Amino acid sequence: MNSAAKSTIEAGKAILGIEFGSTRIKAVLIDTEYRPLAQGSHTWENQLEDGLWTYSLDAIWDGVRACYADLRANVRRQYDAELETLAAIGVSAMMHGYMAFNSRQDLLVPFRTWRNTHTGPAAAALSQLFAYNIPLRWSIAHLYQAILNGEEHVGEMDYLTTLAGYIHWQLTGRRVLGIGDASGMLPIDPVVKDYSAAMIEKFDRLVAPYGYAWKLSDILPQVLPAGADAGVLTPEGARRLDPTGHLQAGIPLCPPEGDAGTGMVATNAVKCRTGNVSAGTSSFSMIVLEKELSKPYEVIDMVTTPDGSLVAMVHCNNCTSDLNAWVTLFREYQELLGVKVDMDEVYAKLYNHALTGAADCGGLVSFNYISGEPVTGLAEGRPLFVRSATDSFTLANFMRTHLYASVGVLKMGNDILFNEEHIQVDRITGHGGLFKTPGVGQRVLAAALNSPISVMETAGEGGAWGIALLGAYLVNSHGETLADFLDRKVFAGNAGVEIAPSPEEVAGFNAYIERYKAALPVEQAAVAALR
């Protein structure tokens, strides 16, 4: 048993980060040196109800209690200690989406997640109104689409927030949101680090004829930068997390953040000219800019770091889900043969074998669209593998094709930043499930972006660790900027292991992506034909 860790926990000096991902709720407990002490997790899945992707309130609260209970059990098993109090707590969740409440705190319609793509008319109209790209998944697009659709609940609205903002509200009573997550609700003015007052005024004028009792600023959460006071855990909030009654009230919480912001923190990518790529169920890249882009781009979202710096974000709805499905198919084949299955070994064998394939995948093409993909203009998706009779259909090329597909759309968006806007980046760091097998996803992404990619040992800790670090920043920053806090105290010069692409790999991916673009009508036809 680690006696120092046990003392840290019993003294209430540990910090807890909880993140609601698309398929897993994860909790990470860290020590005073920002190292993970224990973890807890709970697996969950979104549901397609009435054509919209959602998670129920019961699933949210049952899930976080199960996750916390798993963490608590792991702490007791490893350290023979009970979690009673903490130095800080942070809550993070998938960004964007739509959680609308009335004055009685009733959820007016089921939670609409980032994955929904039904908001096209609203996003287009608002992008034109604001002269600013408004993505389909942003909260303001969801709100205006509900207005355009004549949904009655809009008139009852008292509060609109994200999943992270909702959880934080229920734990603390505070209607606040970290600036990074808030930038996925409504554009942020980078000068004042708050919602754009000009856009709020334009929106209020736009919807004035509907006669709602609220103004937009009335129903949005207060914007807070990293390190700001965001309230403390209430007795009711403590019982929400830990029904056993061991967890005490009064613990400070940092501003709740989205998974994009926690990914930036977890990869030490909050400084200008740094970036990161998160690759899991969905994927997104975040490049911290030195200045604004020359013009709006439909496939590039402008958001912020948790401390308010401007970020160019390329978000893709699909990444590893289809790839994982194929790996699971190979697992089933092994089981049919009576071979003992170790999924980590299955992934490692298939991923590493993919690197022996042709740099251009031998002519094979795959579309990993479990859901719609806004970057390529598809409101719905159909996973699709395409080849001609003369292509080189080998296992290595097959797996390489699906690895390429997982970051193909991401490449298309980033090509705009690097080739048209000539953005300069000093370091890009990868994290998420795609990088779990060492070296493979990293090499594929390096070829896609034509840039060296770093991966840190801590990358696997993900956003739960990132929001725990923001909790640590709340109580331990002592006036430092977030970038300096991460550089000096958390990472201490560790930039991870870097892999640079070869010219052959870059040329191969470029050839692949040209075939991918040419084959997009095939994917569109599959969406139209397969209902």
mmCIF file of C-alpha atoms in Angstrom, residues 167-470:
data_model
loop_
_atom_site.group_PDB
_atom_site.id
_atom_site.type_symbol
_atom_site.label_atom_id
_atom_site.label_comp_id
_atom_site.label_asym_id
_atom_site.label_seq_id
_atom_site.Cartn_x
_atom_site.Cartn_y
_atom_site.Cartn_z
ATOM 1 C CA ILE A 167 -24.359 18.449 -13.679
ATOM 2 C CA HIS A 168 -22.460 21.357 -12.092
ATOM 3 C CA TRP A 169 -25.720 23.224 -11.465
ATOM 4 C CA GLN A 170 -27.212 20.239 -9.678
ATOM 5 C CA LEU A 171 -24.086 19.758 -7.561
ATOM 6 C CA THR A 172 -23.560 23.404 -6.582
ATOM 7 C CA GLY A 173 -26.730 25.366 -7.360
ATOM 8 C CA ARG A 174 -24.653 27.673 -9.614
ATOM 9 C CA ARG A 175 -25.746 28.386 -13.213
ATOM 10 C CA VAL A 176 -22.240 28.807 -14.634
ATOM 11 C CA LEU A 177 -20.117 27.340 -17.414
ATOM 12 C CA GLY A 178 -16.417 27.299 -18.251
ATOM 13 C CA ILE A 179 -15.578 29.579 -21.161
ATOM 14 C CA GLY A 180 -14.456 26.715 -23.404
ATOM 15 C CA ASP A 181 -17.781 24.892 -23.083
ATOM 16 C CA ALA A 182 -19.678 28.195 -23.273
ATOM 17 C CA SER A 183 -18.006 28.903 -26.628
ATOM 18 C CA GLY A 184 -19.923 25.888 -27.955
ATOM 19 C CA MET A 185 -23.212 27.492 -26.948
ATOM 20 C CA LEU A 186 -22.766 30.953 -28.475
ATOM 21 C CA PRO A 187 -19.684 32.693 -29.922
ATOM 22 C CA ILE A 188 -17.352 34.303 -27.391
ATOM 23 C CA ASP A 189 -15.920 37.810 -27.707
ATOM 24 C CA PRO A 190 -12.182 37.117 -27.215
ATOM 25 C CA VAL A 191 -11.572 40.638 -25.894
ATOM 26 C CA VAL A 192 -14.059 40.613 -23.008
ATOM 27 C CA LYS A 193 -14.076 36.775 -22.677
ATOM 28 C CA ASP A 194 -17.856 36.587 -22.550
ATOM 29 C CA TYR A 195 -20.668 35.875 -24.989
ATOM 30 C CA SER A 196 -20.680 38.245 -27.944
ATOM 31 C CA ALA A 197 -22.992 41.098 -26.942
ATOM 32 C CA ALA A 198 -23.531 41.994 -30.601
ATOM 33 C CA MET A 199 -24.712 38.475 -31.429
ATOM 34 C CA ILE A 200 -27.003 38.337 -28.404
ATOM 35 C CA GLU A 201 -28.603 41.596 -29.563
ATOM 36 C CA LYS A 202 -29.035 40.265 -33.116
ATOM 37 C CA PHE A 203 -30.600 37.039 -31.848
ATOM 38 C CA ASP A 204 -33.005 38.857 -29.546
ATOM 39 C CA ARG A 205 -34.158 41.037 -32.454
ATOM 40 C CA LEU A 206 -34.514 37.965 -34.663
ATOM 41 C CA VAL A 207 -36.837 36.141 -32.258
ATOM 42 C CA ALA A 208 -38.684 39.215 -30.901
ATOM 43 C CA PRO A 209 -41.748 38.564 -33.117
ATOM 44 C CA TYR A 210 -42.340 35.272 -31.273
ATOM 45 C CA GLY A 211 -43.050 37.187 -28.048
ATOM 46 C CA TYR A 212 -41.086 35.049 -25.597
ATOM 47 C CA ALA A 213 -40.840 36.341 -22.032
ATOM 48 C CA TRP A 214 -37.081 35.716 -21.918
ATOM 49 C CA LYS A 215 -34.062 37.389 -23.494
ATOM 50 C CA LEU A 216 -31.105 35.249 -24.536
ATOM 51 C CA SER A 217 -28.809 36.561 -21.801
ATOM 52 C CA ASP A 218 -31.464 35.587 -19.204
ATOM 53 C CA ILE A 219 -31.330 31.887 -20.022
ATOM 54 C CA LEU A 220 -27.615 31.264 -20.674
ATOM 55 C CA PRO A 221 -25.143 30.213 -17.956
ATOM 56 C CA GLN A 222 -22.624 32.744 -16.655
ATOM 57 C CA VAL A 223 -19.245 32.423 -18.404
ATOM 58 C CA LEU A 224 -16.232 31.702 -16.180
ATOM 59 C CA PRO A 225 -12.535 31.296 -17.064
ATOM 60 C CA ALA A 226 -10.350 28.573 -15.602
ATOM 61 C CA GLY A 227 -9.482 29.258 -11.973
ATOM 62 C CA ALA A 228 -12.642 31.262 -11.209
ATOM 63 C CA ASP A 229 -14.877 30.555 -8.216
ATOM 64 C CA ALA A 230 -17.650 28.282 -9.458
ATOM 65 C CA GLY A 231 -19.279 27.363 -6.156
ATOM 66 C CA VAL A 232 -19.062 24.483 -3.699
ATOM 67 C CA LEU A 233 -20.652 21.067 -3.386
ATOM 68 C CA THR A 234 -23.998 21.394 -1.607
ATOM 69 C CA PRO A 235 -25.381 18.730 0.767
ATOM 70 C CA GLU A 236 -27.871 17.791 -1.951
ATOM 71 C CA GLY A 237 -25.069 17.623 -4.511
ATOM 72 C CA ALA A 238 -22.974 15.401 -2.244
ATOM 73 C CA ARG A 239 -25.870 12.949 -1.960
ATOM 74 C CA ARG A 240 -26.273 13.036 -5.747
ATOM 75 C CA LEU A 241 -22.721 11.719 -6.131
ATOM 76 C CA ASP A 242 -22.517 9.511 -3.057
ATOM 77 C CA PRO A 243 -25.836 8.250 -1.664
ATOM 78 C CA THR A 244 -23.921 6.421 1.090
ATOM 79 C CA GLY A 245 -23.390 9.768 2.819
ATOM 80 C CA HIS A 246 -19.607 9.568 3.166
ATOM 81 C CA LEU A 247 -18.813 12.473 0.824
ATOM 82 C CA GLN A 248 -19.021 15.817 2.614
ATOM 83 C CA ALA A 249 -20.414 19.096 1.336
ATOM 84 C CA GLY A 250 -18.392 22.290 0.975
ATOM 85 C CA ILE A 251 -15.804 21.055 -1.556
ATOM 86 C CA PRO A 252 -14.966 23.756 -4.163
ATOM 87 C CA LEU A 253 -15.717 23.017 -7.821
ATOM 88 C CA CYS A 254 -13.878 24.528 -10.785
ATOM 89 C CA PRO A 255 -15.878 25.881 -13.742
ATOM 90 C CA PRO A 256 -17.420 22.954 -15.658
ATOM 91 C CA GLU A 257 -15.831 22.361 -19.041
ATOM 92 C CA GLY A 258 -16.415 20.513 -22.278
ATOM 93 C CA ASP A 259 -14.385 17.558 -23.442
ATOM 94 C CA ALA A 260 -12.534 19.735 -25.947
ATOM 95 C CA GLY A 261 -11.223 21.983 -23.190
ATOM 96 C CA THR A 262 -10.189 19.120 -20.937
ATOM 97 C CA GLY A 263 -8.404 17.515 -23.879
ATOM 98 C CA MET A 264 -6.373 20.683 -24.352
ATOM 99 C CA VAL A 265 -5.424 20.676 -20.680
ATOM 100 C CA ALA A 266 -4.587 16.955 -20.629
ATOM 101 C CA THR A 267 -2.190 17.442 -23.547
ATOM 102 C CA ASN A 268 -0.708 20.769 -22.379
ATOM 103 C CA ALA A 269 -2.099 22.483 -25.472
ATOM 104 C CA VAL A 270 -3.467 25.823 -24.239
ATOM 105 C CA LYS A 271 -0.637 28.064 -25.471
ATOM 106 C CA CYS A 272 -0.707 29.793 -28.849
ATOM 107 C CA ARG A 273 0.799 27.649 -31.639
ATOM 108 C CA THR A 274 0.012 24.405 -29.840
ATOM 109 C CA GLY A 275 -2.707 21.947 -30.718
ATOM 110 C CA ASN A 276 -4.173 18.602 -29.902
ATOM 111 C CA VAL A 277 -6.256 15.914 -31.532
ATOM 112 C CA SER A 278 -8.785 13.884 -29.569
ATOM 113 C CA ALA A 279 -9.692 10.663 -31.346
ATOM 114 C CA GLY A 280 -12.296 8.337 -29.894
ATOM 115 C CA THR A 281 -16.003 7.917 -30.684
ATOM 116 C CA SER A 282 -15.791 11.312 -32.360
ATOM 117 C CA SER A 283 -12.661 13.246 -33.216
ATOM 118 C CA PHE A 284 -11.665 16.852 -33.115
ATOM 119 C CA SER A 285 -8.539 18.920 -33.488
ATOM 120 C CA MET A 286 -7.897 22.107 -31.557
ATOM 121 C CA ILE A 287 -5.294 24.610 -32.748
ATOM 122 C CA VAL A 288 -4.681 27.637 -30.496
ATOM 123 C CA LEU A 289 -4.426 30.640 -32.801
ATOM 124 C CA GLU A 290 -2.212 33.701 -32.748
ATOM 125 C CA LYS A 291 -4.916 35.701 -34.535
ATOM 126 C CA GLU A 292 -8.378 35.288 -36.012
ATOM 127 C CA LEU A 293 -8.834 33.511 -39.335
ATOM 128 C CA SER A 294 -9.184 35.597 -42.471
ATOM 129 C CA LYS A 295 -12.823 34.530 -42.946
ATOM 130 C CA PRO A 296 -15.437 32.100 -41.589
ATOM 131 C CA TYR A 297 -15.290 28.490 -42.766
ATOM 132 C CA GLU A 298 -18.266 26.174 -42.524
ATOM 133 C CA VAL A 299 -16.107 23.243 -41.388
ATOM 134 C CA ILE A 300 -14.057 25.152 -38.792
ATOM 135 C CA ASP A 301 -15.527 26.137 -35.436
ATOM 136 C CA MET A 302 -14.123 29.017 -33.431
ATOM 137 C CA VAL A 303 -14.059 28.146 -29.734
ATOM 138 C CA THR A 304 -11.709 28.903 -26.832
ATOM 139 C CA THR A 305 -9.295 27.310 -24.418
ATOM 140 C CA PRO A 306 -10.474 27.054 -20.790
ATOM 141 C CA ASP A 307 -8.714 30.370 -20.147
ATOM 142 C CA GLY A 308 -10.263 32.121 -23.147
ATOM 143 C CA SER A 309 -7.690 31.997 -25.971
ATOM 144 C CA LEU A 310 -9.067 31.642 -29.495
ATOM 145 C CA VAL A 311 -9.059 28.119 -30.947
ATOM 146 C CA ALA A 312 -9.796 26.752 -34.428
ATOM 147 C CA MET A 313 -11.661 23.481 -33.992
ATOM 148 C CA VAL A 314 -12.366 20.841 -36.613
ATOM 149 C CA HIS A 315 -15.015 18.491 -35.217
ATOM 150 C CA CYS A 316 -15.955 15.169 -36.795
ATOM 151 C CA ASN A 317 -18.943 13.187 -35.580
ATOM 152 C CA ASN A 318 -17.346 9.841 -36.419
ATOM 153 C CA CYS A 319 -13.974 8.358 -35.600
ATOM 154 C CA THR A 320 -13.332 4.889 -34.148
ATOM 155 C CA SER A 321 -16.819 3.359 -33.798
ATOM 156 C CA ASP A 322 -16.779 1.611 -37.188
ATOM 157 C CA LEU A 323 -13.129 0.625 -36.746
ATOM 158 C CA ASN A 324 -13.992 -0.916 -33.375
ATOM 159 C CA ALA A 325 -16.880 -2.813 -34.959
ATOM 160 C CA TRP A 326 -14.514 -4.448 -37.450
ATOM 161 C CA VAL A 327 -12.067 -5.392 -34.690
ATOM 162 C CA THR A 328 -14.970 -6.945 -32.786
ATOM 163 C CA LEU A 329 -15.802 -8.986 -35.892
ATOM 164 C CA PHE A 330 -12.277 -10.423 -35.874
ATOM 165 C CA ARG A 331 -12.684 -11.200 -32.176
ATOM 166 C CA GLU A 332 -15.822 -13.195 -32.999
ATOM 167 C CA TYR A 333 -13.854 -15.149 -35.605
ATOM 168 C CA GLN A 334 -11.222 -15.990 -33.004
ATOM 169 C CA GLU A 335 -13.930 -17.166 -30.626
ATOM 170 C CA LEU A 336 -15.383 -19.404 -33.353
ATOM 171 C CA LEU A 337 -11.967 -21.045 -33.633
ATOM 172 C CA GLY A 338 -11.892 -21.541 -29.873
ATOM 173 C CA VAL A 339 -8.972 -19.128 -29.480
ATOM 174 C CA LYS A 340 -8.739 -17.232 -26.191
ATOM 175 C CA VAL A 341 -9.437 -13.557 -26.828
ATOM 176 C CA ASP A 342 -7.461 -10.652 -25.407
ATOM 177 C CA MET A 343 -8.902 -7.505 -26.980
ATOM 178 C CA ASP A 344 -5.742 -5.470 -26.356
ATOM 179 C CA GLU A 345 -3.793 -8.111 -28.272
ATOM 180 C CA VAL A 346 -6.368 -8.175 -31.084
ATOM 181 C CA TYR A 347 -6.100 -4.405 -31.478
ATOM 182 C CA ALA A 348 -2.300 -4.464 -31.305
ATOM 183 C CA LYS A 349 -1.963 -7.237 -33.905
ATOM 184 C CA LEU A 350 -4.405 -5.689 -36.378
ATOM 185 C CA TYR A 351 -3.199 -2.106 -35.936
ATOM 186 C CA ASN A 352 0.480 -2.969 -36.304
ATOM 187 C CA HIS A 353 -0.251 -5.225 -39.269
ATOM 188 C CA ALA A 354 -1.978 -2.243 -40.925
ATOM 189 C CA LEU A 355 1.351 -0.414 -40.993
ATOM 190 C CA THR A 356 2.686 -3.086 -43.364
ATOM 191 C CA GLY A 357 0.017 -2.202 -45.934
ATOM 192 C CA ALA A 358 0.371 0.120 -48.903
ATOM 193 C CA ALA A 359 0.717 3.796 -48.021
ATOM 194 C CA ASP A 360 -2.347 4.554 -50.178
ATOM 195 C CA CYS A 361 -4.287 1.499 -48.866
ATOM 196 C CA GLY A 362 -4.057 -0.245 -52.240
ATOM 197 C CA GLY A 363 -7.101 1.521 -53.646
ATOM 198 C CA LEU A 364 -9.523 0.592 -50.836
ATOM 199 C CA VAL A 365 -11.881 3.203 -49.361
ATOM 200 C CA SER A 366 -13.937 3.194 -46.182
ATOM 201 C CA PHE A 367 -16.556 5.575 -44.774
ATOM 202 C CA ASN A 368 -16.913 5.324 -40.986
ATOM 203 C CA TYR A 369 -20.197 7.252 -40.778
ATOM 204 C CA ILE A 370 -22.207 5.727 -37.946
ATOM 205 C CA SER A 371 -24.050 9.066 -37.780
ATOM 206 C CA GLY A 372 -24.171 12.129 -40.007
ATOM 207 C CA GLU A 373 -20.969 14.016 -40.798
ATOM 208 C CA PRO A 374 -21.423 17.796 -41.172
ATOM 209 C CA VAL A 375 -17.913 18.382 -42.546
ATOM 210 C CA THR A 376 -18.800 16.356 -45.645
ATOM 211 C CA GLY A 377 -22.407 17.540 -45.752
ATOM 212 C CA LEU A 378 -24.184 14.343 -44.679
ATOM 213 C CA ALA A 379 -27.068 14.576 -42.223
ATOM 214 C CA GLU A 380 -27.069 10.787 -41.785
ATOM 215 C CA GLY A 381 -24.415 8.112 -42.095
ATOM 216 C CA ARG A 382 -24.048 4.552 -43.349
ATOM 217 C CA PRO A 383 -20.806 2.698 -42.571
ATOM 218 C CA LEU A 384 -19.473 1.656 -45.955
ATOM 219 C CA PHE A 385 -16.455 -0.178 -47.360
ATOM 220 C CA VAL A 386 -15.772 0.177 -51.087
ATOM 221 C CA ARG A 387 -13.280 -1.484 -53.434
ATOM 222 C CA SER A 388 -12.906 -2.345 -57.070
ATOM 223 C CA ALA A 389 -12.043 -5.802 -58.384
ATOM 224 C CA THR A 390 -8.482 -4.731 -59.200
ATOM 225 C CA ASP A 391 -7.630 -3.174 -55.800
ATOM 226 C CA SER A 392 -5.163 -4.859 -53.459
ATOM 227 C CA PHE A 393 -7.563 -6.457 -51.000
ATOM 228 C CA THR A 394 -5.300 -7.634 -48.175
ATOM 229 C CA LEU A 395 -5.835 -7.619 -44.426
ATOM 230 C CA ALA A 396 -3.109 -5.001 -43.978
ATOM 231 C CA ASN A 397 -4.669 -2.677 -46.563
ATOM 232 C CA PHE A 398 -8.146 -3.327 -45.136
ATOM 233 C CA MET A 399 -7.135 -2.332 -41.616
ATOM 234 C CA ARG A 400 -5.071 0.595 -42.838
ATOM 235 C CA THR A 401 -8.105 1.845 -44.778
ATOM 236 C CA HIS A 402 -10.238 1.868 -41.643
ATOM 237 C CA LEU A 403 -7.511 3.624 -39.666
ATOM 238 C CA TYR A 404 -7.277 6.253 -42.431
ATOM 239 C CA ALA A 405 -11.062 6.634 -42.462
ATOM 240 C CA SER A 406 -11.048 7.383 -38.740
ATOM 241 C CA VAL A 407 -9.101 10.620 -39.367
ATOM 242 C CA GLY A 408 -9.963 11.300 -43.024
ATOM 243 C CA VAL A 409 -12.587 13.965 -42.362
ATOM 244 C CA LEU A 410 -10.308 15.524 -39.742
ATOM 245 C CA LYS A 411 -7.632 15.883 -42.414
ATOM 246 C CA MET A 412 -10.038 17.646 -44.774
ATOM 247 C CA GLY A 413 -10.771 20.346 -42.200
ATOM 248 C CA ASN A 414 -7.164 20.821 -41.143
ATOM 249 C CA ASP A 415 -5.991 21.115 -44.735
ATOM 250 C CA ILE A 416 -7.857 24.444 -44.769
ATOM 251 C CA LEU A 417 -5.974 25.683 -41.693
ATOM 252 C CA PHE A 418 -2.534 24.637 -42.890
ATOM 253 C CA ASN A 419 -2.822 25.103 -46.659
ATOM 254 C CA GLU A 420 -5.180 28.091 -46.959
ATOM 255 C CA GLU A 421 -4.779 30.004 -43.683
ATOM 256 C CA HIS A 422 -1.091 29.009 -43.295
ATOM 257 C CA ILE A 423 -1.444 28.457 -39.564
ATOM 258 C CA GLN A 424 1.830 27.769 -37.776
ATOM 259 C CA VAL A 425 1.926 25.104 -35.058
ATOM 260 C CA ASP A 426 4.859 24.220 -32.815
ATOM 261 C CA ARG A 427 3.410 21.030 -31.334
ATOM 262 C CA ILE A 428 0.349 18.801 -31.883
ATOM 263 C CA THR A 429 -0.435 16.168 -29.264
ATOM 264 C CA GLY A 430 -2.767 13.219 -29.722
ATOM 265 C CA HIS A 431 -4.946 11.576 -27.081
ATOM 266 C CA GLY A 432 -7.880 9.207 -26.939
ATOM 267 C CA GLY A 433 -8.633 5.597 -27.825
ATOM 268 C CA LEU A 434 -7.068 5.713 -31.303
ATOM 269 C CA PHE A 435 -3.650 6.111 -29.669
ATOM 270 C CA LYS A 436 -3.950 3.272 -27.157
ATOM 271 C CA THR A 437 -1.898 0.937 -29.366
ATOM 272 C CA PRO A 438 1.520 2.648 -29.249
ATOM 273 C CA GLY A 439 2.750 4.296 -32.415
ATOM 274 C CA VAL A 440 0.031 3.244 -34.862
ATOM 275 C CA GLY A 441 -2.730 5.854 -34.609
ATOM 276 C CA GLN A 442 0.018 8.409 -34.008
ATOM 277 C CA ARG A 443 1.745 7.524 -37.287
ATOM 278 C CA VAL A 444 -1.542 7.543 -39.216
ATOM 279 C CA LEU A 445 -2.469 10.986 -37.862
ATOM 280 C CA ALA A 446 1.014 12.337 -38.621
ATOM 281 C CA ALA A 447 0.584 11.259 -42.249
ATOM 282 C CA ALA A 448 -2.897 12.784 -42.398
ATOM 283 C CA LEU A 449 -1.845 16.184 -41.063
ATOM 284 C CA ASN A 450 1.677 16.134 -42.556
ATOM 285 C CA SER A 451 2.946 17.122 -39.137
ATOM 286 C CA PRO A 452 4.855 15.501 -36.272
ATOM 287 C CA ILE A 453 2.473 14.168 -33.601
ATOM 288 C CA SER A 454 3.354 13.724 -29.934
ATOM 289 C CA VAL A 455 1.670 11.337 -27.533
ATOM 290 C CA MET A 456 2.277 11.451 -23.792
ATOM 291 C CA GLU A 457 2.105 8.545 -21.369
ATOM 292 C CA THR A 458 -0.718 10.409 -19.637
ATOM 293 C CA ALA A 459 -2.747 10.745 -22.845
ATOM 294 C CA GLY A 460 -4.730 7.653 -21.927
ATOM 295 C CA GLU A 461 -6.010 9.396 -18.800
ATOM 296 C CA GLY A 462 -8.076 11.653 -21.047
ATOM 297 C CA GLY A 463 -10.538 14.345 -20.130
ATOM 298 C CA ALA A 464 -11.255 13.156 -16.582
ATOM 299 C CA TRP A 465 -7.608 13.838 -15.777
ATOM 300 C CA GLY A 466 -7.849 17.141 -17.655
ATOM 301 C CA ILE A 467 -10.781 18.389 -15.580
ATOM 302 C CA ALA A 468 -9.032 17.180 -12.409
ATOM 303 C CA LEU A 469 -6.091 19.379 -13.434
ATOM 304 C CA LEU A 470 -8.483 22.320 -13.801
#
